[in-house]
Coordinates of C-alpha atoms and ligand atoms in Angstrom, one line a residue:
M1332 CA -248.6 -67.4 31.3
E1333 CA -247.8 -64.0 29.6
G1334 CA -250.0 -61.1 30.2
K1335 CA -248.6 -58.2 32.2
E1336 CA -251.7 -57.3 33.7
Q1337 CA -252.4 -60.5 35.4
K1338 CA -251.7 -61.0 39.1
F1339 CA -250.1 -64.0 40.6
T1340 CA -253.2 -64.5 43.0
D1341 CA -255.5 -64.5 40.0
L1342 CA -253.6 -67.3 38.3
F1343 CA -252.2 -69.5 41.2
E1344 CA -253.5 -70.9 44.5
L1345 CA -251.0 -71.0 47.2
R1346 CA -250.4 -74.1 49.2
E1347 CA -248.1 -75.5 51.9
D1348 CA -244.7 -74.1 52.7
L1349 CA -241.7 -75.8 51.1
G1350 CA -239.0 -73.9 52.6
K1351 CA -237.7 -70.7 53.9
G1352 CA -234.7 -68.5 53.2
A1353 CA -233.2 -65.3 54.7
F1354 CA -235.6 -63.0 52.5
S1355 CA -238.2 -65.2 51.1
V1356 CA -240.7 -68.0 51.7
V1357 CA -241.2 -70.9 49.3
K1358 CA -244.6 -72.3 48.8
K1359 CA -246.2 -74.8 46.7
C1360 CA -248.8 -73.3 44.3
I1361 CA -251.2 -74.6 41.7
D1362 CA -251.9 -73.0 38.4
I1363 CA -255.8 -72.6 38.6
R1364 CA -256.3 -73.0 34.9
T1365 CA -254.0 -76.1 34.2
K1366 CA -253.9 -77.6 37.8
N1367 CA -250.1 -78.0 37.4
E1368 CA -248.0 -77.6 40.5
Y1369 CA -245.2 -74.9 40.9
A1370 CA -243.0 -73.6 43.6
A1371 CA -243.4 -69.9 44.3
K1372 CA -240.6 -68.1 46.0
I1373 CA -242.1 -65.2 47.6
F1374 CA -240.5 -62.0 48.6
N1375 CA -241.9 -59.3 50.8
T1376 CA -240.2 -56.3 49.2
K1377 CA -241.6 -53.6 51.5
R1378 CA -238.6 -53.5 53.8
L1379 CA -236.1 -54.0 51.1
N1380 CA -233.7 -51.2 50.2
T1381 CA -232.7 -50.3 46.8
R1382 CA -229.6 -52.5 47.0
E1383 CA -231.6 -55.5 48.0
L1384 CA -234.2 -54.8 45.2
Q1385 CA -231.5 -54.8 42.7
K1386 CA -230.3 -58.2 44.1
L1387 CA -233.8 -59.7 43.6
D1388 CA -233.7 -58.3 40.0
R1389 CA -230.5 -59.9 39.5
E1390 CA -231.7 -63.2 40.9
A1391 CA -234.6 -63.1 38.4
R1392 CA -232.5 -62.2 35.6
I1393 CA -230.0 -65.0 36.2
C1394 CA -232.7 -67.7 36.7
R1395 CA -234.4 -66.8 33.5
L1396 CA -231.2 -67.2 31.7
L1397 CA -230.4 -70.7 33.1
K1398 CA -232.0 -73.7 31.3
H1399 CA -230.4 -76.9 32.4
P1400 CA -231.8 -80.4 33.6
S1401 CA -230.0 -79.9 36.8
I1402 CA -231.1 -76.4 37.6
V1403 CA -234.6 -75.6 39.0
R1404 CA -236.3 -73.8 36.0
L1405 CA -237.9 -70.4 36.5
H1406 CA -241.2 -69.9 34.7
H1407 CA -242.4 -66.5 35.5
V1408 CA -241.9 -63.5 37.8
F1409 CA -244.6 -61.3 39.2
K1410 CA -243.6 -58.0 40.6
E1411 CA -246.6 -56.7 42.4
D1412 CA -245.3 -53.3 43.5
V1413 CA -248.5 -52.0 45.0
V1414 CA -248.6 -54.9 47.6
H1415 CA -244.9 -55.1 47.9
V1416 CA -244.6 -58.7 46.9
T1417 CA -242.6 -60.4 44.2
Y1418 CA -243.4 -64.0 43.2
M1419 CA -240.8 -66.1 41.5
V1420 CA -242.5 -69.2 40.0
F1421 CA -240.2 -72.2 39.6
D1422 CA -240.8 -75.9 38.5
L1423 CA -241.8 -77.7 41.6
V1424 CA -239.2 -80.3 42.7
T1425 CA -240.7 -82.9 45.1
G1426 CA -237.7 -84.8 46.3
G1427 CA -236.7 -82.6 49.0
E1428 CA -233.0 -81.9 49.9
L1429 CA -230.5 -84.4 48.5
F1430 CA -228.8 -84.9 51.9
D1431 CA -232.1 -85.8 53.6
D1432 CA -232.7 -88.4 50.9
I1433 CA -229.2 -90.0 51.3
V1434 CA -229.6 -90.6 54.9
A1435 CA -232.8 -92.5 54.3
R1436 CA -231.2 -94.7 51.8
E1437 CA -230.5 -98.5 52.6
F1438 CA -227.4 -98.5 50.5
Y1439 CA -225.0 -95.7 49.7
S1440 CA -221.7 -95.9 48.3
E1441 CA -218.9 -93.9 46.5
K1442 CA -220.5 -94.6 43.3
D1443 CA -223.6 -92.9 44.5
A1444 CA -221.7 -89.9 45.8
S1445 CA -219.9 -89.8 42.3
Y1446 CA -223.2 -89.6 40.6
C1447 CA -224.6 -86.8 42.8
I1448 CA -221.4 -84.7 42.6
Q1449 CA -221.4 -85.2 38.8
Q1450 CA -224.8 -83.5 38.5
I1451 CA -223.9 -80.7 40.7
V1452 CA -220.9 -80.1 38.9
E1453 CA -222.5 -80.3 35.5
S1454 CA -224.9 -77.6 36.6
I1455 CA -222.0 -75.6 37.7
A1456 CA -220.1 -76.1 34.5
Y1457 CA -223.1 -74.9 32.6
C1458 CA -223.5 -71.9 34.9
H1459 CA -219.9 -71.0 34.3
Q1460 CA -220.3 -71.4 30.5
M1461 CA -223.1 -68.9 30.8
S1462 CA -220.8 -66.6 32.7
I1463 CA -222.6 -67.1 36.1
I1464 CA -221.0 -67.8 39.5
H1465 CA -223.4 -69.4 41.9
R1466 CA -221.4 -68.4 45.1
D1467 CA -223.6 -70.5 47.4
I1468 CA -223.2 -74.2 46.8
K1469 CA -224.3 -76.0 49.9
P1470 CA -226.6 -78.9 50.8
E1471 CA -229.6 -76.6 51.4
N1472 CA -229.6 -75.6 47.8
L1473 CA -229.2 -79.2 46.3
L1474 CA -232.6 -80.6 45.8
L1475 CA -234.0 -83.7 44.2
S1476 CA -236.4 -83.6 41.3
S1477 CA -238.6 -86.5 42.7
K1478 CA -238.8 -89.1 45.3
N1479 CA -238.0 -91.9 42.9
P1480 CA -234.7 -93.7 43.2
G1481 CA -232.1 -92.1 40.8
A1482 CA -233.9 -88.9 40.7
A1483 CA -232.1 -85.9 39.2
V1484 CA -230.3 -83.5 41.5
K1485 CA -231.3 -79.8 41.0
L1486 CA -229.4 -76.7 41.8
A1487 CA -231.4 -74.1 43.4
D1488 CA -231.0 -70.7 45.0
F1489 CA -229.4 -68.1 42.6
G1490 CA -229.9 -65.4 45.3
L1491 CA -226.1 -64.8 45.6
A1492 CA -225.2 -65.7 42.0
I1493 CA -223.4 -63.0 40.0
E1494 CA -222.8 -62.3 36.3
V1495 CA -219.1 -62.5 35.6
A1496 CA -217.2 -63.6 32.4
K1497 CA -214.9 -66.4 32.7
G1498 CA -211.5 -65.4 34.1
E1499 CA -212.7 -61.9 35.1
K1500 CA -211.3 -62.1 38.7
G1501 CA -212.6 -59.4 40.8
W1502 CA -213.8 -58.4 44.4
Y1503 CA -217.5 -59.1 44.1
G1504 CA -218.3 -58.9 47.7
F1505 CA -218.2 -61.2 50.7
A1506 CA -220.8 -63.7 50.0
G1507 CA -221.7 -67.4 50.8
T1508 CA -222.2 -69.6 53.8
P1509 CA -219.4 -69.9 56.3
G1510 CA -218.2 -73.5 56.0
Y1511 CA -218.2 -73.4 52.2
L1512 CA -216.4 -70.0 51.8
S1513 CA -213.2 -70.4 49.7
P1514 CA -209.9 -69.2 50.8
E1515 CA -209.8 -66.4 48.4
V1516 CA -213.2 -65.0 49.4
L1517 CA -212.0 -65.2 53.1
E1518 CA -208.7 -63.4 52.1
K1519 CA -210.8 -60.7 50.3
D1520 CA -208.7 -61.4 47.3
P1521 CA -210.0 -61.1 43.8
Y1522 CA -212.1 -64.2 43.0
C1523 CA -213.9 -66.0 40.1
H1524 CA -215.7 -69.1 39.1
P1525 CA -213.4 -71.3 41.0
V1526 CA -215.1 -70.4 44.2
D1527 CA -218.1 -72.8 43.1
V1528 CA -215.7 -75.7 42.5
W1529 CA -214.3 -75.1 46.1
G1530 CA -218.0 -75.2 47.4
C1531 CA -218.5 -78.5 45.4
G1532 CA -215.4 -79.8 47.0
V1533 CA -216.7 -79.3 50.4
V1534 CA -219.9 -81.0 49.4
L1535 CA -218.1 -83.9 47.8
Y1536 CA -216.0 -84.3 51.1
I1537 CA -219.1 -84.3 53.2
L1538 CA -220.9 -86.8 50.7
L1539 CA -218.0 -89.3 51.5
A1540 CA -217.3 -88.6 55.1
G1541 CA -220.7 -87.6 56.6
Y1542 CA -218.9 -84.5 58.1
P1543 CA -217.3 -81.4 56.9
P1544 CA -213.7 -80.8 55.9
F1545 CA -213.4 -77.5 57.8
W1546 CA -214.9 -77.3 61.2
D1547 CA -214.5 -75.5 64.6
D1548 CA -216.8 -74.3 67.2
V1549 CA -215.2 -70.9 66.7
Q1550 CA -215.9 -69.6 63.3
E1551 CA -212.7 -67.7 63.0
R1552 CA -210.6 -70.7 63.7
M1553 CA -212.6 -72.5 61.0
Y1554 CA -211.7 -69.7 58.7
K1555 CA -208.2 -70.1 59.6
Q1556 CA -208.3 -73.8 58.5
I1557 CA -210.0 -72.8 55.4
K1558 CA -207.5 -70.1 54.5
A1559 CA -204.7 -72.6 54.8
A1560 CA -206.8 -75.4 52.9
R1561 CA -206.0 -77.4 56.1
Y1562 CA -208.0 -80.5 56.1
D1563 CA -207.3 -84.2 56.4
F1564 CA -208.6 -87.6 55.6
P1565 CA -208.7 -89.2 59.1
S1566 CA -208.5 -92.8 59.8
P1567 CA -210.5 -95.2 59.9
E1568 CA -213.4 -93.8 58.0
W1569 CA -211.2 -92.5 55.1
D1570 CA -209.1 -95.9 54.7
S1571 CA -212.0 -97.3 52.8
V1572 CA -212.2 -94.4 50.2
T1573 CA -210.4 -94.9 46.9
S1574 CA -207.3 -92.8 46.3
E1575 CA -209.1 -91.5 43.3
A1576 CA -211.9 -89.9 45.3
K1577 CA -209.3 -88.3 47.5
Q1578 CA -207.1 -87.1 44.6
L1579 CA -210.4 -85.5 43.2
I1580 CA -211.1 -83.7 46.6
R1581 CA -207.5 -82.4 46.6
G1582 CA -208.0 -81.1 43.2
M1583 CA -211.2 -79.3 44.1
L1584 CA -210.0 -78.0 47.5
T1585 CA -206.8 -76.7 46.2
L1586 CA -205.7 -73.5 48.0
D1587 CA -204.6 -71.7 44.8
Q1588 CA -207.7 -70.9 42.8
D1589 CA -205.7 -70.9 39.6
A1590 CA -204.4 -74.4 40.3
R1591 CA -207.8 -75.7 41.4
L1592 CA -209.6 -78.0 38.9
T1593 CA -212.2 -76.3 36.8
A1594 CA -215.8 -77.6 36.6
E1595 CA -215.0 -79.1 33.2
Q1596 CA -211.8 -80.9 34.5
V1597 CA -213.8 -82.3 37.5
L1598 CA -216.2 -83.9 35.0
K1599 CA -213.3 -85.5 33.2
H1600 CA -211.8 -87.0 36.3
P1601 CA -211.7 -90.8 36.2
W1602 CA -213.8 -91.0 39.6
I1603 CA -216.5 -89.3 37.7
K1604 CA -216.1 -90.2 34.2
S1605 CA -215.2 -93.9 34.7
R1606 CA -217.3 -94.2 37.8
E1607 CA -218.2 -97.8 37.0
K1608 CA -214.7 -99.0 37.0
V1609 CA -213.1 -96.5 39.6
A1610 CA -215.6 -95.7 42.3
S1611 CA -215.9 -98.1 45.1
T1612 CA -219.3 -99.9 45.7
M1613 CA -218.9 -100.7 49.2
H1614 CA -221.9 -99.5 51.4
R1615 CA -220.9 -96.5 53.7
Q1616 CA -223.0 -96.9 56.8
E1617 CA -220.7 -94.6 58.9
T1618 CA -221.1 -91.9 56.4
I1619 CA -224.9 -92.2 56.7
T1620 CA -224.7 -92.0 60.4
G1621 CA -222.4 -89.0 60.3
L1622 CA -224.6 -87.2 57.8
K1623 CA -227.8 -87.8 60.0
K1624 CA -225.9 -85.9 62.8
F1625 CA -224.8 -83.3 60.2
N1626 CA -228.3 -82.8 59.0
A1627 CA -229.7 -82.5 62.4
R1628 CA -227.4 -79.9 63.3
R1629 CA -228.0 -77.8 60.1
K1630 CA -231.7 -78.2 60.7
L1631 CA -231.4 -77.0 64.3
K1632 CA -229.3 -74.0 63.2
A1633 CA -231.9 -73.0 60.5
A1634 CA -234.8 -73.4 63.1
M1635 CA -233.0 -71.2 65.5
H1636 CA -232.5 -68.6 62.7
A1637 CA -236.3 -68.7 62.0
V1638 CA -237.2 -68.0 65.4
G1639 CA -234.6 -65.5 66.0
L1640 CA -232.4 -67.3 68.4
V1641 CA -229.4 -66.6 66.2
A1642 CA -228.8 -63.0 65.3
K1643 CA -229.7 -62.0 61.8
K1644 CA -228.0 -59.6 59.5
S1645 CA -229.3 -56.4 61.1
S1646 CA -227.9 -57.2 64.5
F1647 CA -224.4 -58.2 63.3
F1648 CA -223.1 -54.7 63.7
G1649 CA -222.3 -53.5 67.1
S1650 CA -224.7 -55.7 69.1
T1651 CA -223.6 -57.2 72.3
P1652 CA -224.1 -59.8 73.5
R1653 CA -222.9 -61.6 70.6
P1654 CA -225.2 -63.9 68.8
T1655 CA -225.1 -67.5 70.2
S1656 CA -224.6 -70.4 68.0
P1657 CA -226.2 -73.8 68.6
D1658 CA -222.7 -75.3 68.2
S1659 CA -221.9 -74.1 71.6
T1660 CA -219.7 -71.2 70.5
P1661 CA -218.7 -69.6 73.9
K1662 CA -221.1 -66.6 74.5
T1663 CA -218.0 -64.4 75.4
S1664 CA -216.2 -65.5 72.2
T1665 CA -213.7 -62.7 71.3
S1666 CA -211.8 -65.0 69.0
D1667 CA -208.3 -64.5 67.9
L1668 CA -209.3 -62.7 64.8
G1669 CA -212.0 -60.9 66.7
L1670 CA -214.5 -61.1 63.8
P1671 CA -218.1 -60.7 64.8
L1672 CA -219.7 -64.0 64.5
L1673 CA -221.5 -64.7 61.2
S1674 CA -224.7 -66.6 60.9
E1675 CA -225.7 -68.5 58.0
C1676 CA -227.3 -65.8 55.9
E1677 CA -226.3 -63.2 53.4
T1678 CA -223.0 -61.8 54.4
D1679 CA -222.6 -59.9 51.2
T1680 CA -223.2 -56.6 52.8
P1681 CA -220.9 -53.4 52.5
E1682 CA -221.0 -53.2 56.4
Y1683 CA -219.6 -56.6 56.7
E1684 CA -216.9 -55.7 54.2
I1685 CA -215.8 -52.8 56.3
I1686 CA -215.6 -55.0 59.3
L1687 CA -213.5 -57.4 57.3
I1688 CA -211.0 -54.9 56.0
T1689 CA -210.8 -53.2 59.4
N1690 CA -209.9 -56.5 61.0
K1691 CA -207.4 -57.1 58.4
L1692 CA -205.8 -53.8 58.8
L1693 CA -205.6 -54.4 62.6
N1694 CA -203.8 -57.7 62.0
V1695 CA -201.4 -56.1 59.6
I1696 CA -200.6 -53.5 62.3
A1697 CA -200.1 -56.4 64.8
A1698 CA -197.7 -58.0 62.4
A1699 CA -195.8 -54.9 62.1
D1700 CA -195.9 -55.1 58.3
F1701 CA -195.3 -51.6 57.0
G1702 CA -195.5 -52.6 53.3
E1703 CA -199.0 -54.4 53.8
Y1704 CA -200.1 -51.5 55.9
C1705 CA -199.6 -49.1 52.9
K1706 CA -202.0 -51.1 50.9
Y1707 CA -204.8 -50.4 53.4
V1708 CA -204.3 -46.6 54.1
A1709 CA -204.1 -43.5 51.9
D1710 CA -200.9 -41.8 51.5
D1711 CA -202.3 -38.6 53.2
I1712 CA -204.0 -40.4 55.9
T1713 CA -204.8 -38.1 58.9
C1714 CA -205.1 -39.2 62.5
F1715 CA -205.5 -38.2 66.1
E1716 CA -203.7 -40.6 68.2
P1717 CA -202.5 -40.4 71.8
E1718 CA -198.9 -40.7 70.7
A1719 CA -199.0 -37.5 68.9
G1720 CA -200.2 -35.6 71.9
G1721 CA -203.6 -34.7 70.6
Y1722 CA -202.3 -32.9 67.4
R1723 CA -203.5 -33.9 64.0
V1724 CA -200.7 -35.9 62.1
E1725 CA -200.9 -36.4 58.4
G1726 CA -199.2 -38.8 56.1
L1727 CA -197.3 -42.1 56.4
P1728 CA -193.8 -41.2 58.0
F1729 CA -195.2 -40.8 61.3
H1730 CA -196.6 -44.3 61.4
K1731 CA -193.6 -45.8 59.6
F1732 CA -191.5 -44.8 62.5
Y1733 CA -193.5 -47.0 64.8
F1734 CA -193.3 -50.0 62.4
N1735 CA -189.5 -49.5 61.9
N1736 CA -188.9 -49.2 65.6
D1737 CA -191.1 -52.0 66.9
S1738 CA -188.0 -53.8 68.2
S1739 CA -190.1 -56.2 70.3
K1740 CA -191.4 -58.4 67.4
N1741 CA -193.1 -60.2 70.1
P1742 CA -196.3 -62.0 69.3
V1743 CA -199.4 -59.7 69.7
N1744 CA -203.0 -60.6 69.8
V1745 CA -205.5 -58.2 68.6
T1746 CA -209.2 -58.4 69.6
F1747 CA -211.6 -56.4 67.8
L1748 CA -214.9 -55.8 69.6
N1749 CA -218.3 -54.3 69.1
P1750 CA -217.9 -52.9 65.7
K1751 CA -220.4 -50.4 64.4
V1752 CA -220.5 -49.4 60.8
R1753 CA -222.1 -46.5 59.1
M1754 CA -222.0 -46.3 55.3
L1755 CA -221.7 -42.9 53.9
G1756 CA -222.9 -43.7 50.5
D1757 CA -221.3 -46.7 48.4
D1758 CA -217.9 -45.3 48.6
A1759 CA -217.2 -44.3 52.2
A1760 CA -217.8 -45.6 55.7
V1761 CA -217.2 -44.9 59.2
I1762 CA -216.4 -47.8 61.7
T1763 CA -216.0 -47.6 65.5
Y1764 CA -214.8 -50.4 67.6
Y1765 CA -213.1 -51.3 70.7
R1766 CA -209.6 -52.7 70.3
I1767 CA -207.6 -54.8 72.8
V1768 CA -204.1 -55.7 72.1
Q1769 CA -202.2 -58.3 74.2
S1770 CA -198.5 -58.6 73.9
L1771 CA -195.4 -60.2 75.7
N1772 CA -193.1 -57.8 77.1
S1773 CA -189.4 -58.1 77.3
A1774 CA -189.6 -59.2 80.9
G1775 CA -191.6 -62.2 79.9
G1776 CA -194.9 -60.9 81.4
F1777 CA -197.7 -59.7 79.2
T1778 CA -199.4 -56.5 78.8
S1779 CA -202.8 -55.6 77.5
T1780 CA -203.8 -52.3 76.3
S1781 CA -207.3 -51.2 75.0
S1782 CA -208.6 -48.3 73.1
Q1783 CA -211.6 -47.1 71.3
E1784 CA -211.1 -46.3 67.6
T1785 CA -212.9 -44.6 64.7
R1786 CA -211.7 -45.1 61.1
V1787 CA -213.0 -43.5 58.0
W1788 CA -212.7 -45.7 54.9
Q1789 CA -213.1 -44.4 51.4
K1790 CA -213.0 -46.4 48.2
L1791 CA -210.3 -44.8 46.1
E1792 CA -209.8 -46.3 42.5
G1793 CA -211.8 -49.3 43.6
N1794 CA -209.9 -50.1 46.8
W1795 CA -210.9 -49.4 50.3
K1796 CA -208.4 -47.1 52.0
C1797 CA -208.5 -45.9 55.6
V1798 CA -208.2 -42.1 55.2
H1799 CA -208.6 -41.1 58.8
F1800 CA -208.4 -42.6 62.2
H1801 CA -208.9 -41.5 65.7
R1802 CA -207.7 -43.4 68.8
S1803 CA -208.5 -42.8 72.4
S1804 CA -205.8 -43.0 75.0
N1805 CA -205.5 -46.3 76.7
Ligands
LIG2366 P1 -233.3 -68.6 49.8 O1 -232.6 -67.8 48.8 O2 -234.2 -67.9 50.7 O3 -232.3 -69.6 50.5 P2 -234.1 -71.0 48.2 O4 -234.2 -70.5 46.8 O5 -232.9 -71.7 48.5 O6 -234.3 -69.6 49.1 O7 -235.3 -71.7 48.8 C1 -235.5 -72.0 50.1 C2 -235.8 -73.4 50.3 O8 -237.1 -73.7 49.5 C3 -235.0 -74.4 49.6 O9 -233.8 -74.9 50.5 C4 -235.9 -75.6 49.3 O10 -236.1 -76.5 50.5 C5 -237.2 -74.9 49.0 N1 -237.3 -74.8 47.5 C6 -236.8 -73.9 46.7 N2 -237.0 -74.0 45.4 C7 -237.9 -75.1 45.4 C8 -238.6 -75.7 44.2 N3 -238.4 -75.3 42.9 N4 -239.3 -76.9 44.6 C9 -239.4 -77.2 45.9 N5 -238.8 -76.6 46.8 C10 -238.0 -75.6 46.7
LIG2367 MG1 -231.2 -71.3 50.0

């Protein structure tokens, strides 16, 4: 299949759709000469910006590198710049999604779940050995090689994968799918390979329960649960799960990424390694029933994305009304963290990073934590705020006064509305938003103030710092 001159369409015939993602369509295709079947992931590159094109190159580069029985194999990439289309030709896998297969089974036990997660974690252990972090472990990306019983699980979709040497923790951007994001990513802490083990932990929990460990109609509340690694094993459905399975989940869903099991350690866990002796063989009908509902909800969400009922990336910023979610998120939702609702698509954008960091700064201010505040602002920050009577204020002492003299220490709630972000190159951005602060006053009543703010962020020595802000009067 070499020969740079040859075009995809000269060599392959396209057939039916196999799936759709945020930026691509996957179609079955047939090698005209050999009649072999493949899956072509097709990208329309016309409207992609430089950054997105680089990501596409990254995906191709990573897929080329990975050769493992539990990973979909890439054969060839055709970049047809004239027509603005890129084709990535993969081995065709015909078993569909793993989760769709499980719900169609007559019999399903812990032992089956153990076998599934073993293959998934084997593929992840291999990625980690090859210095790759997948960052998007979730059911949609777990396929089965064929429809035969016992078919191999194949990890797909390296669209968010990155090349990072083992142990090289860093902030590589906010990426993943909401329910599977790790606490460290949500906290915007430096992260590394353990994010994949967390994602596998979420998948394993679902494989055993039929529902996810972290869930709330309001996404930000779900994020709170994740950040605290707050989940449980409710009765009665978990009563029949072996303690070894629960112990393994605890090891994978460990809050502290350094204490979390590594992929290699997961593979050595008795529930995996000595499956025959340790994992239960009791049929789990309730799990199948739960999984059916879980799958239906996921598909509905995906379908709504496809027809645009759920806002896509481009409308995250500054669009009101908020995107609605099929999980009955209130339309007026201005959740306690006030983050714009995310849809299940790429969140790895600099704009989203600015929204997150602004949100974090506002919460630090609400918590009156001056030490934390200093981490987010430049020493020579300038501002115009009503408190200074319209004069420009420079430096931190002016702000410190407020933090030190905030005698109220009453709980406050910040709501952050309608953010609009404009990137000024890679290292600077402006964000404007509406901020509402509710607080209890000493008389026991509450007050609510609102203002419009503009903040200028600049990346200084690798960290985003607020260098200027401007607040309207209340
Ligand atoms: P995206 O990055 O856009 O999410 P994926 O690589 O996950 O794209 O592919 C989207 C969907 O296409 C998958 O969820 C799956 O259903 C289907 N798909 C992907 N690769 C293959 C393949 N090699 N064989 C069969 N179907 C595939
Ligand atoms: Mg995908």
